[in-house]
PDB file of C-alpha atoms in Angstrom:
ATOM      1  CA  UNK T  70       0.000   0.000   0.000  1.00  0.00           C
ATOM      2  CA  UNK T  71       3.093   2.300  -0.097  1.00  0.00           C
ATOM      3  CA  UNK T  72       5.589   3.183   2.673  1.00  0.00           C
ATOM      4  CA  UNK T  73       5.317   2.886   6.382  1.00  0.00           C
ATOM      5  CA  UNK T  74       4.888   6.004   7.997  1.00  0.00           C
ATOM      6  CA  UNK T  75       4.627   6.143  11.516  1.00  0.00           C
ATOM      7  CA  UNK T  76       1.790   8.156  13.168  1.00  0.00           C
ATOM      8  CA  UNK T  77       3.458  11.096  14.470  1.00  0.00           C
ATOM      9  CA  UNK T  78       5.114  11.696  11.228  1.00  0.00           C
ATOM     10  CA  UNK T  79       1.540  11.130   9.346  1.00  0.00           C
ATOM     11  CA  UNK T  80      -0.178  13.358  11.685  1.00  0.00           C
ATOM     12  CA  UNK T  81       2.202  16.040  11.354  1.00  0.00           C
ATOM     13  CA  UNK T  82       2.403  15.879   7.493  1.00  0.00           C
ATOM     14  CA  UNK T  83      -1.574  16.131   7.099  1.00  0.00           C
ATOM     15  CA  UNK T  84      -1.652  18.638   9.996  1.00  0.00           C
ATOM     16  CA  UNK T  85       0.783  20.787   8.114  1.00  0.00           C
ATOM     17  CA  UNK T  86      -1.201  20.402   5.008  1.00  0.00           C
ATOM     18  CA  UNK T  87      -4.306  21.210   6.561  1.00  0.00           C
ATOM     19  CA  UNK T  88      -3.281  24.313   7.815  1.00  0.00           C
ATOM     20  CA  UNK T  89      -1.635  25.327   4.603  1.00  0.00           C
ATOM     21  CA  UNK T  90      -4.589  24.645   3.027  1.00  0.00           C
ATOM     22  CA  UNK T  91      -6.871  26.430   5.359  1.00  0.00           C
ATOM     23  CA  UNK T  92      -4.532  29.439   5.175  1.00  0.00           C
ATOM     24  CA  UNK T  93      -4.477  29.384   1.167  1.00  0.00           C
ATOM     25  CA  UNK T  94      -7.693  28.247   0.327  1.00  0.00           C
ATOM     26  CA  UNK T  95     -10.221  29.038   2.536  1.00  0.00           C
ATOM     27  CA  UNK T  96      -8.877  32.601   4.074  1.00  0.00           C
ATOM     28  CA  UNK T  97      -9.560  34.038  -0.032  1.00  0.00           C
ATOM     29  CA  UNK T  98     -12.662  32.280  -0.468  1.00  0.00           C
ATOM     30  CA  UNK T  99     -14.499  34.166   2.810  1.00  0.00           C
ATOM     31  CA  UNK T 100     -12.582  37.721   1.460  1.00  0.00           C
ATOM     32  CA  UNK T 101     -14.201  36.697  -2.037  1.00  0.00           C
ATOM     33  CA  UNK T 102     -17.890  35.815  -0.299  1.00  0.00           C
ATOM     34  CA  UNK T 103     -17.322  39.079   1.314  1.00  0.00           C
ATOM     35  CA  UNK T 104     -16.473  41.314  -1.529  1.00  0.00           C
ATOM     36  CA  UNK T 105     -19.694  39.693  -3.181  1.00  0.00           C
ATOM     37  CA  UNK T 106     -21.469  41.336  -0.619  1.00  0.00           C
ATOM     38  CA  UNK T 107     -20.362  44.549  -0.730  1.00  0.00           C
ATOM     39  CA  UNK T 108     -17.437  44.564   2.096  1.00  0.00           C
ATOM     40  CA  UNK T 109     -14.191  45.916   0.339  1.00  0.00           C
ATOM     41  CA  UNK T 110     -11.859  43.487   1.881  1.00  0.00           C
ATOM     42  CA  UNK T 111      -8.627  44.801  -0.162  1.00  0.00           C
ATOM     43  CA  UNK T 112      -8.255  47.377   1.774  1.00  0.00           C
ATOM     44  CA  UNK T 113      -9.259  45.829   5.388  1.00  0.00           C
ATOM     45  CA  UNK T 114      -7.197  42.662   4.332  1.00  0.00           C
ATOM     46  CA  UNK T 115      -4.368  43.184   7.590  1.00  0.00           C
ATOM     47  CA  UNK T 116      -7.246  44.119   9.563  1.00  0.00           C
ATOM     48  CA  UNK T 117      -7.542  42.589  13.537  1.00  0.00           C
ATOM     49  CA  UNK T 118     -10.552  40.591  12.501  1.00  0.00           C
ATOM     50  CA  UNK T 119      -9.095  39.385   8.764  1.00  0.00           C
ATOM     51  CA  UNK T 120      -6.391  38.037  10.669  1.00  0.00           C
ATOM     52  CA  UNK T 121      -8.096  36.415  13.029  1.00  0.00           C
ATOM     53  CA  UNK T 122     -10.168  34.764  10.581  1.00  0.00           C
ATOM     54  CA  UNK T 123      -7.301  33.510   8.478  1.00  0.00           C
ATOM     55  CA  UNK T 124      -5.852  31.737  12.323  1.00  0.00           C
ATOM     56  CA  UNK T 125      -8.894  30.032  12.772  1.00  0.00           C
ATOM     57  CA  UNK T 126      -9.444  28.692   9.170  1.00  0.00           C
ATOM     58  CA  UNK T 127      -5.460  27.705   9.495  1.00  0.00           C
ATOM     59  CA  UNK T 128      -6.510  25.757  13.177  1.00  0.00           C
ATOM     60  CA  UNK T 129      -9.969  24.198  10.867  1.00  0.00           C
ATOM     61  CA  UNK T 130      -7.831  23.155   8.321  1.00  0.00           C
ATOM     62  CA  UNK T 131      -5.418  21.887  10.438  1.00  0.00           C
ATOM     63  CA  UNK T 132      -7.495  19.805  12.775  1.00  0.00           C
ATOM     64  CA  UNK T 133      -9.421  18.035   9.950  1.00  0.00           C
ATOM     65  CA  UNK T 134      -5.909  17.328   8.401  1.00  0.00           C
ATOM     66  CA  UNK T 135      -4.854  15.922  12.146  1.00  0.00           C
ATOM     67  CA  UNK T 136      -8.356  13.979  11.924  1.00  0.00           C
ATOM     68  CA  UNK T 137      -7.525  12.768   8.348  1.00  0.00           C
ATOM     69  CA  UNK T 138      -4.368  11.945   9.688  1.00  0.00           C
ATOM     70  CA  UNK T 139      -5.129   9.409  12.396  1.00  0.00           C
ATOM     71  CA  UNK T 140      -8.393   7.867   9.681  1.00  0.00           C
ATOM     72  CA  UNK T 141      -5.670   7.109   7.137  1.00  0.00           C
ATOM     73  CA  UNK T 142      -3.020   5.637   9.737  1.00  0.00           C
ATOM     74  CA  UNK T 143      -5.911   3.065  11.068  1.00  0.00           C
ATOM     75  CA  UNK T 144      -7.137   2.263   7.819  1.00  0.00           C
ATOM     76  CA  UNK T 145      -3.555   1.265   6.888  1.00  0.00           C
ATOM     77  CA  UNK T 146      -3.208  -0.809  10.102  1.00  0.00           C
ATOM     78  CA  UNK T 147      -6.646  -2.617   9.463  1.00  0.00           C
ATOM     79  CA  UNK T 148      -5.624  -3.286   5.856  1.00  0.00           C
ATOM     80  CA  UNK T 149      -2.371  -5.090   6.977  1.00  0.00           C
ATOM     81  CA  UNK T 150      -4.816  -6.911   9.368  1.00  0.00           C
ATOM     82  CA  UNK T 151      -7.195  -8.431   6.499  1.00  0.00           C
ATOM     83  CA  UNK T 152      -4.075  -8.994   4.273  1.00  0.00           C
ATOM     84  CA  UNK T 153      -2.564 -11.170   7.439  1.00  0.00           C
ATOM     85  CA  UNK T 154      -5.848 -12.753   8.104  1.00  0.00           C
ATOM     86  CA  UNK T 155      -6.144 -13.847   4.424  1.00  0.00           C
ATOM     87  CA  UNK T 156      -3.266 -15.772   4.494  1.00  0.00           C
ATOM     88  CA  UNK T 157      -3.416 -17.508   7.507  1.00  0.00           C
ATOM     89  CA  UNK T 158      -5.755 -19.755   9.359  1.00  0.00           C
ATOM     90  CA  UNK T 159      -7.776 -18.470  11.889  1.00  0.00           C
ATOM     91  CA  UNK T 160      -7.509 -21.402  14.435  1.00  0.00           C
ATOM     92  CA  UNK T 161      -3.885 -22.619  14.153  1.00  0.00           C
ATOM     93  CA  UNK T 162      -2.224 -19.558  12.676  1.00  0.00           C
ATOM     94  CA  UNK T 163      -0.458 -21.710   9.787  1.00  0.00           C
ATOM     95  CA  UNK T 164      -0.544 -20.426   5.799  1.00  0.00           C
ATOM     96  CA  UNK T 165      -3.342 -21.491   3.247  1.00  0.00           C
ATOM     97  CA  UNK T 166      -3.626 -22.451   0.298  1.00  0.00           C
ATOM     98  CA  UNK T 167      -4.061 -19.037  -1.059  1.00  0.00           C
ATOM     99  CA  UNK T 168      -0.679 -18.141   0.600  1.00  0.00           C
ATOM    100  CA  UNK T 169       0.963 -21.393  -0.741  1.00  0.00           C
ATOM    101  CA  UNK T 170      -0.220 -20.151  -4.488  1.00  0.00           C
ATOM    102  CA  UNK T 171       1.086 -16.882  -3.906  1.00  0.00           C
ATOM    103  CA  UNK T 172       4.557 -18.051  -2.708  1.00  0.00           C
ATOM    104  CA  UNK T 173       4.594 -21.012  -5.445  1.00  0.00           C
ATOM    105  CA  UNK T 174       3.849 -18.356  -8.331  1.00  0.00           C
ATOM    106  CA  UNK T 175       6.669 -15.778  -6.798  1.00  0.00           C
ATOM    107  CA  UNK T 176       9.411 -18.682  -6.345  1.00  0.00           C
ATOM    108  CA  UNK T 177       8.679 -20.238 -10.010  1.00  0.00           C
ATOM    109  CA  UNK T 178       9.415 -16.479 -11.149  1.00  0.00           C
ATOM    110  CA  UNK T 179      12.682 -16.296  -9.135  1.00  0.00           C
ATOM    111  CA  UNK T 180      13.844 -19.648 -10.349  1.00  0.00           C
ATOM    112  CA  UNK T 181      12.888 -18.910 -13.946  1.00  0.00           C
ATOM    113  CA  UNK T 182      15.074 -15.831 -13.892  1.00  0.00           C
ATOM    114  CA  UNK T 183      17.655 -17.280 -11.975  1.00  0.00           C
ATOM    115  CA  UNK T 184      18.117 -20.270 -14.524  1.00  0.00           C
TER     116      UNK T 184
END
């Protein structure tokens, strides 16, 4: 499924992204809703309260990406989990067949090349 990444270093990446994206994205989308209302937010962009808007959409973007963050990490965990379970027997914890094809198919390749 890709590369292991442990979930302090996930959380921070999507964390980071989330607030980059709440900062970039969603800050000019309220100054645009608000021009389209009449508010000339050019010149009242460095204002107390524009500023304050553009720190909380940065902490909304950034908790969803935290959120996201943790989803992701325990979906990858649970689909290590099913692959593991589909390989193995329930009971006594030894390979199936499915494993056994699997394994068969990859050592037939190595041998082929190998020869």
């Amino acid at each position: 499924m890709g590369k292991n990444i442990n979930l302090s270093t996930r959380i921070l990446i999507h964390s980071s992204v989330g607030c980059l994206a709440g900062l970039v994205f969603l800050h000019p989308v309220s100054m645009f809703i608000f021009n389209i209302y009449g508010h000339n937010t050019m010149e009242h962009f460095f204002d107390p309260g524009h500023l304050l808007m553009a720190v909380y959409f940065s902490l909304l973007g950034g908790a969803i990406g935290f959120f996201n963050g943790l989803y992701i990490h325990k979906k990858t965990l649970l689909y290590k989990e099913i692959e593991i379970l589909s390989i193995t027997d329930e009971l006594t914890s030894l390979y199936n067949r499915r494993f056994f094809t699997s394994q068969l198919g990859k050592e037939m390749e190595r041998e082929m090349s190998t020869a």
